[in-house]
Short mmCIF file of C-alpha atoms and ligand atoms in Angstrom, two decimals:
data_model
loop_
_atom_site.label_atom_id
_atom_site.label_comp_id
_atom_site.label_asym_id
_atom_site.label_seq_id
_atom_site.Cartn_x
_atom_site.Cartn_y
_atom_site.Cartn_z
CA MET A 1 22.60 -17.37 -14.29
CA LYS A 2 18.89 -18.14 -14.61
CA LYS A 3 16.76 -15.13 -13.75
CA LYS A 4 14.41 -15.41 -10.78
CA ILE A 5 10.72 -15.35 -11.58
CA ALA A 6 8.36 -13.28 -9.43
CA PHE A 7 4.56 -13.20 -9.56
CA VAL A 8 2.93 -9.98 -8.36
CA THR A 9 -0.82 -9.63 -7.82
CA GLY A 10 -1.92 -6.01 -7.48
CA ILE A 11 0.83 -4.86 -9.87
CA THR A 12 -1.35 -1.95 -11.04
CA GLY A 13 -1.61 -0.61 -7.48
CA GLN A 14 0.71 1.69 -5.51
CA ASP A 15 2.91 -1.01 -3.94
CA GLY A 16 2.73 -3.41 -6.88
CA SER A 17 4.10 -0.78 -9.24
CA TYR A 18 7.04 0.15 -6.97
CA LEU A 19 7.78 -3.49 -6.17
CA ALA A 20 7.78 -4.45 -9.85
CA GLU A 21 10.28 -1.66 -10.55
CA LEU A 22 12.53 -2.89 -7.75
CA LEU A 23 12.36 -6.52 -8.91
CA LEU A 24 13.11 -5.55 -12.51
CA LYS A 25 16.15 -3.57 -11.32
CA LYS A 26 17.23 -6.69 -9.47
CA ASN A 27 17.08 -8.64 -12.72
CA TYR A 28 13.93 -10.69 -12.04
CA VAL A 29 11.43 -11.69 -14.69
CA VAL A 30 8.21 -10.19 -13.34
CA HIS A 31 4.77 -11.60 -14.07
CA GLY A 32 2.05 -9.09 -13.22
CA LEU A 33 -1.35 -10.63 -12.49
CA LEU A 34 -4.10 -8.12 -13.10
CA ARG A 35 -7.87 -8.01 -13.37
CA ARG A 36 -9.75 -6.98 -16.44
CA THR A 37 -11.19 -3.46 -16.10
CA SER A 38 -13.42 -1.68 -18.61
CA ILE A 39 -10.83 1.08 -18.91
CA LEU A 40 -7.24 -0.16 -19.11
CA ASN A 41 -5.72 0.70 -15.78
CA VAL A 42 -1.94 0.49 -16.18
CA ASP A 43 -0.92 4.12 -15.60
CA ARG A 44 1.34 3.29 -12.67
CA ILE A 45 3.23 0.63 -14.65
CA GLN A 46 3.22 2.24 -18.11
CA ASP A 47 6.92 3.19 -17.86
CA ILE A 48 8.05 -0.33 -17.02
CA ILE A 49 5.74 -1.79 -19.67
CA ASN A 50 7.46 0.43 -22.23
CA LYS A 51 10.91 -0.52 -20.98
CA TYR A 52 10.60 -4.23 -20.19
CA GLU A 53 7.59 -5.85 -21.87
CA ASN A 54 9.11 -6.32 -25.30
CA LYS A 55 12.27 -7.78 -23.71
CA GLY A 56 10.16 -10.48 -22.06
CA ARG A 57 11.14 -9.22 -18.60
CA LEU A 58 7.64 -8.00 -17.67
CA ILE A 59 4.75 -10.24 -18.61
CA LEU A 60 1.16 -9.30 -17.82
CA HIS A 61 -1.62 -11.85 -17.39
CA TYR A 62 -5.31 -11.34 -16.85
CA ILE A 63 -6.54 -13.30 -13.85
CA ASP A 64 -9.48 -13.17 -11.53
CA LEU A 65 -8.81 -13.64 -7.85
CA THR A 66 -12.04 -15.61 -7.44
CA ASP A 67 -11.08 -17.99 -10.26
CA THR A 68 -8.56 -20.44 -8.83
CA SER A 69 -7.66 -22.04 -12.15
CA SER A 70 -6.70 -18.69 -13.69
CA ILE A 71 -3.88 -18.48 -11.15
CA THR A 72 -3.08 -22.20 -10.87
CA ASN A 73 -2.50 -22.50 -14.62
CA LEU A 74 0.12 -19.74 -14.42
CA ILE A 75 1.85 -21.29 -11.41
CA ILE A 76 2.09 -24.63 -13.21
CA LYS A 77 3.33 -23.03 -16.43
CA TYR A 78 5.92 -20.57 -15.08
CA LYS A 79 6.94 -22.07 -11.70
CA PRO A 80 7.67 -18.75 -9.94
CA ASN A 81 10.40 -18.50 -7.29
CA GLU A 82 8.49 -15.82 -5.38
CA PHE A 83 4.80 -14.88 -5.20
CA TYR A 84 3.91 -11.42 -3.85
CA ASN A 85 0.20 -11.27 -3.03
CA LEU A 86 -0.55 -7.55 -2.97
CA ALA A 87 -3.98 -7.42 -4.61
CA ALA A 88 -6.77 -6.42 -2.26
CA MET A 89 -9.86 -4.36 -1.74
CA SER A 90 -7.58 -2.04 0.19
CA HIS A 91 -9.90 0.80 1.25
CA VAL A 92 -10.90 0.47 4.90
CA GLY A 93 -13.80 2.95 4.68
CA ILE A 94 -15.33 1.23 1.63
CA SER A 95 -14.99 -2.20 3.26
CA PHE A 96 -17.85 -1.28 5.64
CA TYR A 97 -20.16 -1.34 2.60
CA THR A 98 -18.59 -4.25 0.71
CA GLY A 99 -17.77 -6.70 3.49
CA GLU A 100 -18.51 -9.86 1.53
CA THR A 101 -16.31 -8.93 -1.46
CA THR A 102 -13.60 -7.70 0.88
CA LEU A 103 -13.48 -11.10 2.57
CA ASN A 104 -13.67 -12.98 -0.71
CA ILE A 105 -10.83 -11.04 -2.34
CA ASN A 106 -8.60 -10.31 0.65
CA THR A 107 -8.98 -13.56 2.57
CA LEU A 108 -10.13 -16.39 0.33
CA SER A 109 -7.76 -15.43 -2.48
CA SER A 110 -4.80 -15.91 -0.16
CA TYR A 111 -6.14 -19.37 0.65
CA ARG A 112 -6.66 -20.17 -3.03
CA ILE A 113 -3.13 -19.11 -3.97
CA LEU A 114 -1.46 -20.90 -1.06
CA GLU A 115 -3.35 -24.10 -1.72
CA SER A 116 -2.36 -23.93 -5.34
CA ILE A 117 1.30 -23.37 -4.40
CA LEU A 118 1.12 -26.33 -2.01
CA LYS A 119 -0.35 -28.63 -4.64
CA ASN A 120 1.64 -27.48 -7.65
CA HIS A 121 4.90 -25.80 -6.73
CA LYS A 122 5.85 -26.14 -3.08
CA LYS A 123 9.19 -24.41 -3.49
CA CYS A 124 7.60 -21.04 -4.31
CA LYS A 125 8.01 -18.40 -1.58
CA PHE A 126 4.82 -16.49 -0.72
CA TYR A 127 4.40 -12.95 0.64
CA GLN A 128 1.11 -11.85 2.19
CA ALA A 129 0.33 -8.10 2.39
CA SER A 130 -0.81 -7.92 6.01
CA SER A 131 -1.68 -4.63 7.62
CA SER A 132 -1.47 -2.51 10.77
CA GLU A 133 -5.27 -2.31 10.52
CA MET A 134 -5.24 -5.80 12.08
CA PHE A 135 -4.19 -4.23 15.41
CA GLY A 136 -7.27 -2.03 15.38
CA SER A 137 -8.00 -0.86 18.91
CA THR A 138 -4.85 -2.32 20.50
CA PRO A 139 -2.92 0.62 21.97
CA PRO A 140 0.47 1.58 20.49
CA PRO A 141 3.26 0.76 20.03
CA GLN A 142 2.18 -2.31 18.07
CA ASN A 143 4.59 -5.08 17.12
CA GLU A 144 4.53 -8.75 16.06
CA ASN A 145 3.41 -9.79 19.57
CA SER A 146 0.55 -7.30 19.91
CA GLN A 147 -3.04 -8.49 19.92
CA PHE A 148 -5.19 -8.16 16.82
CA ASN A 149 -8.42 -6.22 17.44
CA PRO A 150 -9.67 -5.36 13.94
CA GLN A 151 -12.33 -2.68 13.64
CA SER A 152 -13.54 -3.13 10.04
CA PRO A 153 -14.34 -5.83 7.48
CA TYR A 154 -10.98 -4.91 5.92
CA GLY A 155 -9.14 -5.47 9.20
CA ILE A 156 -10.95 -8.78 9.75
CA SER A 157 -10.16 -9.94 6.20
CA LYS A 158 -6.46 -9.22 6.75
CA VAL A 159 -6.36 -10.98 10.15
CA SER A 160 -7.82 -14.11 8.54
CA ALA A 161 -5.36 -13.96 5.64
CA PHE A 162 -2.52 -13.48 8.16
CA TYR A 163 -3.50 -16.72 9.92
CA ILE A 164 -4.03 -18.54 6.63
CA THR A 165 -0.45 -17.65 5.68
CA LYS A 166 0.84 -18.80 9.07
CA TYR A 167 -1.15 -22.02 8.77
CA PHE A 168 0.39 -22.96 5.41
CA ARG A 169 3.81 -22.22 6.88
CA GLN A 170 3.38 -24.17 10.11
CA ALA A 171 1.19 -27.07 8.96
CA HIS A 172 2.56 -27.60 5.46
CA GLY A 173 6.08 -26.18 5.61
CA LEU A 174 5.62 -23.56 2.90
CA PHE A 175 7.86 -20.48 2.82
CA ALA A 176 4.91 -18.20 3.56
CA ALA A 177 5.58 -14.86 5.25
CA ASN A 178 3.56 -11.87 6.41
CA GLY A 179 4.65 -8.25 6.19
CA ILE A 180 2.56 -6.28 8.68
CA LEU A 181 2.90 -2.89 7.07
CA PHE A 182 1.86 0.39 8.64
CA ASN A 183 0.45 3.09 6.37
CA HIS A 184 2.73 3.98 3.49
CA GLU A 185 2.01 6.61 0.92
CA SER A 186 3.54 8.15 -2.21
CA PRO A 187 2.64 10.20 -5.26
CA ARG A 188 1.09 6.95 -6.56
CA ARG A 189 -1.34 6.60 -3.63
CA GLY A 190 -4.99 6.18 -4.65
CA LEU A 191 -6.94 9.44 -4.71
CA ASN A 192 -9.39 8.42 -2.00
CA PHE A 193 -6.84 7.74 0.75
CA VAL A 194 -6.57 10.70 3.05
CA THR A 195 -2.97 11.82 2.33
CA ARG A 196 -3.34 11.85 -1.46
CA LYS A 197 -6.80 13.40 -1.18
CA ILE A 198 -5.20 16.31 0.68
CA THR A 199 -2.26 16.94 -1.68
CA HIS A 200 -4.38 16.39 -4.81
CA SER A 201 -7.31 18.56 -3.68
CA LEU A 202 -4.98 21.36 -2.61
CA SER A 203 -3.48 21.37 -6.11
CA ARG A 204 -7.00 21.60 -7.56
CA ILE A 205 -7.85 24.47 -5.21
CA LEU A 206 -4.83 26.38 -6.55
CA LYS A 207 -6.13 25.83 -10.08
CA GLY A 208 -9.61 27.06 -9.10
CA LYS A 209 -11.12 23.59 -9.66
CA GLU A 210 -12.17 23.03 -6.03
CA LYS A 211 -12.87 25.37 -3.17
CA LYS A 212 -12.71 23.19 -0.05
CA ILE A 213 -11.41 19.81 1.07
CA TYR A 214 -14.06 17.76 2.89
CA LEU A 215 -12.56 15.33 5.39
CA GLY A 216 -13.91 13.05 8.12
CA ASP A 217 -12.26 12.53 11.50
CA VAL A 218 -8.89 14.29 11.51
CA THR A 219 -7.98 13.38 15.09
CA THR A 220 -6.98 9.77 14.32
CA ARG A 221 -3.24 9.05 14.25
CA ARG A 222 -1.22 7.11 11.71
CA ASP A 223 2.37 5.96 11.34
CA TRP A 224 3.07 7.04 7.75
CA GLY A 225 6.08 5.96 5.71
CA HIS A 226 7.04 6.18 2.03
CA ALA A 227 5.97 3.27 -0.20
CA LYS A 228 9.45 3.10 -1.78
CA ASP A 229 10.98 2.17 1.59
CA TYR A 230 8.27 -0.38 2.27
CA VAL A 231 8.53 -2.33 -0.99
CA TYR A 232 12.23 -2.81 -0.26
CA GLY A 233 11.19 -4.27 3.09
CA ILE A 234 8.69 -6.56 1.34
CA TRP A 235 11.47 -7.91 -0.85
CA LEU A 236 13.79 -8.38 2.15
CA ILE A 237 11.10 -10.43 3.95
CA LEU A 238 11.20 -13.03 1.16
CA GLN A 239 15.04 -13.00 1.04
CA HIS A 240 15.36 -13.92 4.73
CA LYS A 241 16.62 -17.45 5.33
CA LYS A 242 13.39 -18.56 6.98
CA PRO A 243 9.75 -17.52 6.58
CA ASP A 244 8.57 -15.21 9.33
CA ASP A 245 6.27 -12.26 10.09
CA PHE A 246 7.63 -8.71 10.27
CA VAL A 247 6.24 -5.29 11.17
CA LEU A 248 7.42 -2.43 8.92
CA SER A 249 6.83 1.04 10.35
CA THR A 250 8.58 4.35 11.03
CA GLY A 251 7.86 4.34 14.79
CA LYS A 252 6.45 7.89 14.67
CA ASN A 253 2.84 8.88 14.40
CA TYR A 254 0.88 12.01 13.59
CA SER A 255 -2.77 12.99 13.40
CA ILE A 256 -4.51 13.56 10.08
CA GLN A 257 -4.68 17.21 11.13
CA ASP A 258 -0.87 17.27 11.52
CA PHE A 259 -0.56 15.98 7.95
CA VAL A 260 -2.94 18.67 6.67
CA LYS A 261 -0.98 21.37 8.51
CA LYS A 262 2.37 20.17 7.15
CA VAL A 263 1.09 20.19 3.54
CA PHE A 264 -0.53 23.63 3.80
CA LYS A 265 2.58 25.01 5.49
CA LEU A 266 4.60 24.17 2.38
CA LEU A 267 2.61 26.95 0.66
CA ASN A 268 2.31 29.17 3.75
CA LEU A 269 -1.46 28.74 3.70
CA ASN A 270 -3.85 28.63 6.66
CA TRP A 271 -5.45 25.16 6.35
CA LYS A 272 -8.47 26.20 8.41
CA LYS A 273 -9.72 28.35 5.54
CA PHE A 274 -9.88 25.40 3.17
CA VAL A 275 -10.55 22.23 5.13
CA ILE A 276 -13.95 21.11 6.44
CA THR A 277 -13.68 18.35 9.02
CA ASN A 278 -16.14 15.80 10.43
CA THR A 279 -17.95 15.50 7.09
CA LYS A 280 -20.52 12.81 7.78
CA LYS A 281 -19.96 10.67 4.71
CA TYR A 282 -16.28 10.19 5.60
CA LEU A 283 -16.89 9.12 9.19
CA ARG A 284 -16.51 5.37 9.72
CA PRO A 285 -18.84 3.17 11.84
CA SER A 286 -15.77 2.28 13.90
CA GLU A 287 -12.32 3.81 13.80
CA VAL A 288 -8.76 2.75 14.35
CA ARG A 289 -7.65 5.69 16.43
CA ASN A 290 -3.97 5.28 17.08
CA LEU A 291 -1.37 3.33 15.12
CA LYS A 292 2.35 3.51 15.83
CA GLY A 293 4.52 0.57 14.90
CA ASP A 294 7.52 -0.95 16.59
CA SER A 295 9.63 -2.43 13.79
CA THR A 296 12.61 -3.44 15.96
CA LYS A 297 12.47 -7.02 14.64
CA ALA A 298 12.74 -6.02 10.96
CA ARG A 299 15.45 -3.47 11.78
CA LYS A 300 17.53 -6.06 13.65
CA ILE A 301 16.99 -9.16 11.54
CA LEU A 302 16.47 -7.74 8.05
CA LYS A 303 18.58 -4.59 8.58
CA TRP A 304 15.62 -2.64 7.18
CA LYS A 305 15.03 0.97 8.05
CA PRO A 306 13.07 3.72 6.34
CA LYS A 307 15.02 6.45 4.51
CA TYR A 308 12.24 8.97 4.06
CA ASP A 309 10.47 10.98 6.79
CA LEU A 310 7.04 12.58 6.83
CA ASN A 311 8.31 16.02 5.73
CA TYR A 312 9.88 14.46 2.64
CA LEU A 313 6.70 12.47 1.97
CA CYS A 314 4.42 15.54 2.17
CA LYS A 315 6.67 17.50 -0.17
CA ASP A 316 7.08 14.62 -2.63
CA MET A 317 3.32 14.10 -2.84
CA LEU A 318 2.46 17.79 -3.13
CA ILE A 319 5.10 18.49 -5.80
CA SER A 320 3.86 15.53 -7.84
CA ASP A 321 0.20 16.64 -7.65
CA LEU A 322 1.10 20.24 -8.49
CA LYS A 323 2.92 18.90 -11.55
CA LEU A 324 -0.25 17.10 -12.67
CA TYR A 325 -1.87 20.54 -12.82
CA GLY A 326 1.10 22.21 -14.53
CA MET A 327 2.60 23.92 -11.47
CA THR A 328 5.90 23.89 -9.63
CA LEU A 329 6.17 24.47 -5.90
CA ASN A 330 7.30 28.04 -6.59
CA ASP A 331 4.34 28.69 -8.94
CA ALA A 332 2.03 27.34 -6.26
CA LYS A 333 3.58 29.55 -3.57
CA LYS A 334 3.06 32.59 -5.78
CA ILE A 335 -0.58 31.69 -6.52
CA ALA A 336 -1.16 31.05 -2.84
CA LYS A 337 0.31 34.44 -1.90
CA LYS A 338 -1.58 36.39 -4.55
CA TYR A 339 -5.04 34.84 -4.49
CA LEU A 340 -5.56 32.57 -1.54
CA LYS A 341 -4.27 34.36 1.57
P1 NAP B 1 -3.82 -0.30 -3.96
O1 NAP B 1 -3.03 0.82 -4.53
O2 NAP B 1 -5.26 -0.10 -3.63
O3 NAP B 1 -3.68 -1.54 -4.96
C1 NAP B 1 -4.48 -2.67 -4.84
C2 NAP B 1 -4.24 -3.59 -6.01
O4 NAP B 1 -5.11 -4.71 -5.88
C3 NAP B 1 -4.53 -2.94 -7.37
O5 NAP B 1 -3.62 -3.42 -8.31
C4 NAP B 1 -5.92 -3.48 -7.68
O6 NAP B 1 -6.23 -3.54 -9.05
C5 NAP B 1 -5.78 -4.89 -7.12
N1 NAP B 1 -7.10 -5.50 -6.91
C6 NAP B 1 -8.08 -5.06 -6.09
N2 NAP B 1 -9.15 -5.87 -6.18
C7 NAP B 1 -8.83 -6.83 -7.08
C8 NAP B 1 -9.50 -7.93 -7.62
N3 NAP B 1 -10.74 -8.22 -7.27
N4 NAP B 1 -8.86 -8.70 -8.53
C9 NAP B 1 -7.59 -8.39 -8.93
N5 NAP B 1 -6.90 -7.36 -8.47
C10 NAP B 1 -7.51 -6.59 -7.55
O7 NAP B 1 -3.14 -0.85 -2.62
P2 NAP B 1 -1.63 -0.67 -2.09
O8 NAP B 1 -1.59 0.53 -1.23
O9 NAP B 1 -0.70 -0.83 -3.21
O10 NAP B 1 -1.52 -1.92 -1.11
C11 NAP B 1 -1.01 -3.18 -1.57
C12 NAP B 1 -1.42 -4.26 -0.58
O11 NAP B 1 -0.87 -3.95 0.71
C13 NAP B 1 -2.91 -4.41 -0.36
O12 NAP B 1 -3.16 -5.77 -0.11
C14 NAP B 1 -3.19 -3.59 0.89
O13 NAP B 1 -4.34 -4.08 1.52
C15 NAP B 1 -1.92 -3.87 1.68
N6 NAP B 1 -1.50 -2.83 2.61
C16 NAP B 1 -1.37 -1.54 2.19
C17 NAP B 1 -0.91 -0.58 3.09
C18 NAP B 1 -0.72 0.86 2.67
O14 NAP B 1 -0.60 1.72 3.57
N7 NAP B 1 -0.63 1.17 1.39
C19 NAP B 1 -0.57 -0.95 4.41
C20 NAP B 1 -0.70 -2.29 4.78
C21 NAP B 1 -1.15 -3.23 3.87
P3 NAP B 1 -6.86 -2.26 -9.81
O15 NAP B 1 -5.69 -1.37 -10.12
O16 NAP B 1 -7.48 -2.88 -11.00
O17 NAP B 1 -7.83 -1.62 -8.88
O1 F7E B 2 -7.45 6.80 6.35
C1 F7E B 2 -9.20 9.32 8.31
C2 F7E B 2 -9.74 7.90 8.29
O2 F7E B 2 -8.15 5.82 4.19
C3 F7E B 2 -6.56 7.23 7.36
C4 F7E B 2 -4.90 1.51 3.66
O3 F7E B 2 -3.75 1.54 2.86
O4 F7E B 2 -3.63 1.99 5.64
C5 F7E B 2 -4.70 2.45 4.84
O5 F7E B 2 -5.91 2.49 5.60
C6 F7E B 2 -7.35 7.92 8.46
C7 F7E B 2 -8.57 7.16 8.95
O6 F7E B 2 -6.08 4.95 5.38
C8 F7E B 2 -10.78 11.10 5.59
O7 F7E B 2 -10.96 7.82 8.98
C9 F7E B 2 -10.36 11.46 7.68
O8 F7E B 2 -8.67 7.28 10.34
O9 F7E B 2 -5.99 7.14 4.32
P1 F7E B 2 -6.93 6.21 4.96
P2 F7E B 2 -6.37 3.78 6.43
O10 F7E B 2 -7.79 3.62 6.73
O11 F7E B 2 -5.43 4.00 7.58
C10 F7E B 2 -3.77 0.67 6.16
C11 F7E B 2 -2.52 0.33 6.93
C12 F7E B 2 -4.13 -0.32 5.14
O12 F7E B 2 -3.78 -1.50 5.23
C13 F7E B 2 -5.14 0.07 4.13
O13 F7E B 2 -5.09 -0.76 2.97
O14 F7E B 2 -7.84 9.16 7.93
N1 F7E B 2 -9.86 10.23 7.37
N2 F7E B 2 -10.93 12.01 6.60
C14 F7E B 2 -10.09 10.00 6.07
N3 F7E B 2 -9.78 8.93 5.30
C15 F7E B 2 -10.15 8.97 3.99
N4 F7E B 2 -9.82 7.94 3.20
N5 F7E B 2 -10.82 10.05 3.49
C16 F7E B 2 -11.17 11.15 4.23
O15 F7E B 2 -11.79 12.09 3.74
#
């Protein structure tokens, strides 16, 4: 049987790397669309490059999301069955300082890709990486019927891309679907998102490379899941018989402070000795205070549900960061007991 072809933008990112692994396991030919960077940035996909590139199962292409023809040429040449649009300026805090780029990359690129699919290969299914940030100040629980009240250029860019996706579906009949994903983390999370910053900095503290962790507002609440569960949901969204929009979430939320406490507790450390909160440079001009998703629709229709809980996530992330600095959890516990109490 002919293998399915999937295009993935953002393949070098957290979700792109897990999704590519899943698609390769499912026997797809995966085309990863990446930007040129001055230092080659393929750490998260190095293992699958080693395993699949020379078999022709993983093919990487340089593209630029502001250069329509760089993507159109690939669509015409390879005629993908599925297009996962994961690339984005994904940092909410940074979007306050780079609003124009955030809109150009996160919003206009979705338009460019969808228009190209419409003109060149209408059969291709399209996934848009929408976000719980779109709900912004709308009180929880948030689901597919909740109002969007974005609080940042990032949130605004994702709301616009959400409607662009819906427009191509409703007006032009494309199979274009949105996954509205609540926060999901993993050992592959970028270092400047709060969860990874905590587990990574704690590992550095144990190695004597840092003394304190400087955070912003730790009273905000997030619904955190594991990225591995969420990329499976992303795939399911494109396998459904009709294009639709789905929330993926755990349905539980915790404050940033709760996350800090859970991670420090793994080493029996008192977090208050190491964490400075309300650091000015990490406070945002406007905040999304309380996100908790209601993913009943995905659970019923797609039969999706997360396998991993927050305790597993904290441990998975901490163990992986300790490993980067040559420690096991037991080593870290011993160091914590001896030097850091
Ligand atoms: P991530 O780790 O920050 O990855 C973002 C990806 O986009 C990277 O591959 C990055 O390339 C690429 N990218 C950024 N700007 C680009 C540009 N100008 N041209 C080409 N590629 C560009 O993000 P993630 O956590 O995997 O999230 C994946 C998608 O889901 C994003 O659209 C994000 O907004 C959305 N989302 C994420 C969450 C979450 O909690 N993780 C929740 C809801 C929605 P480089 O590696 O070169 O930087
Ligand atoms: O912040 C607070 C911060 O940057 C979480 C992206 O994947 O999820 C992510 O966006 C909360 C915020 O993620 C620090 O103010 C405190 O209230 O880890 P974050 P995010 O903004 O929720 C959504 C769903 C996406 O779509 C995005 O792409 O933590 N916070 N102190 C801090 N945040 C950071 N980054 N750094 C701090 O020092």
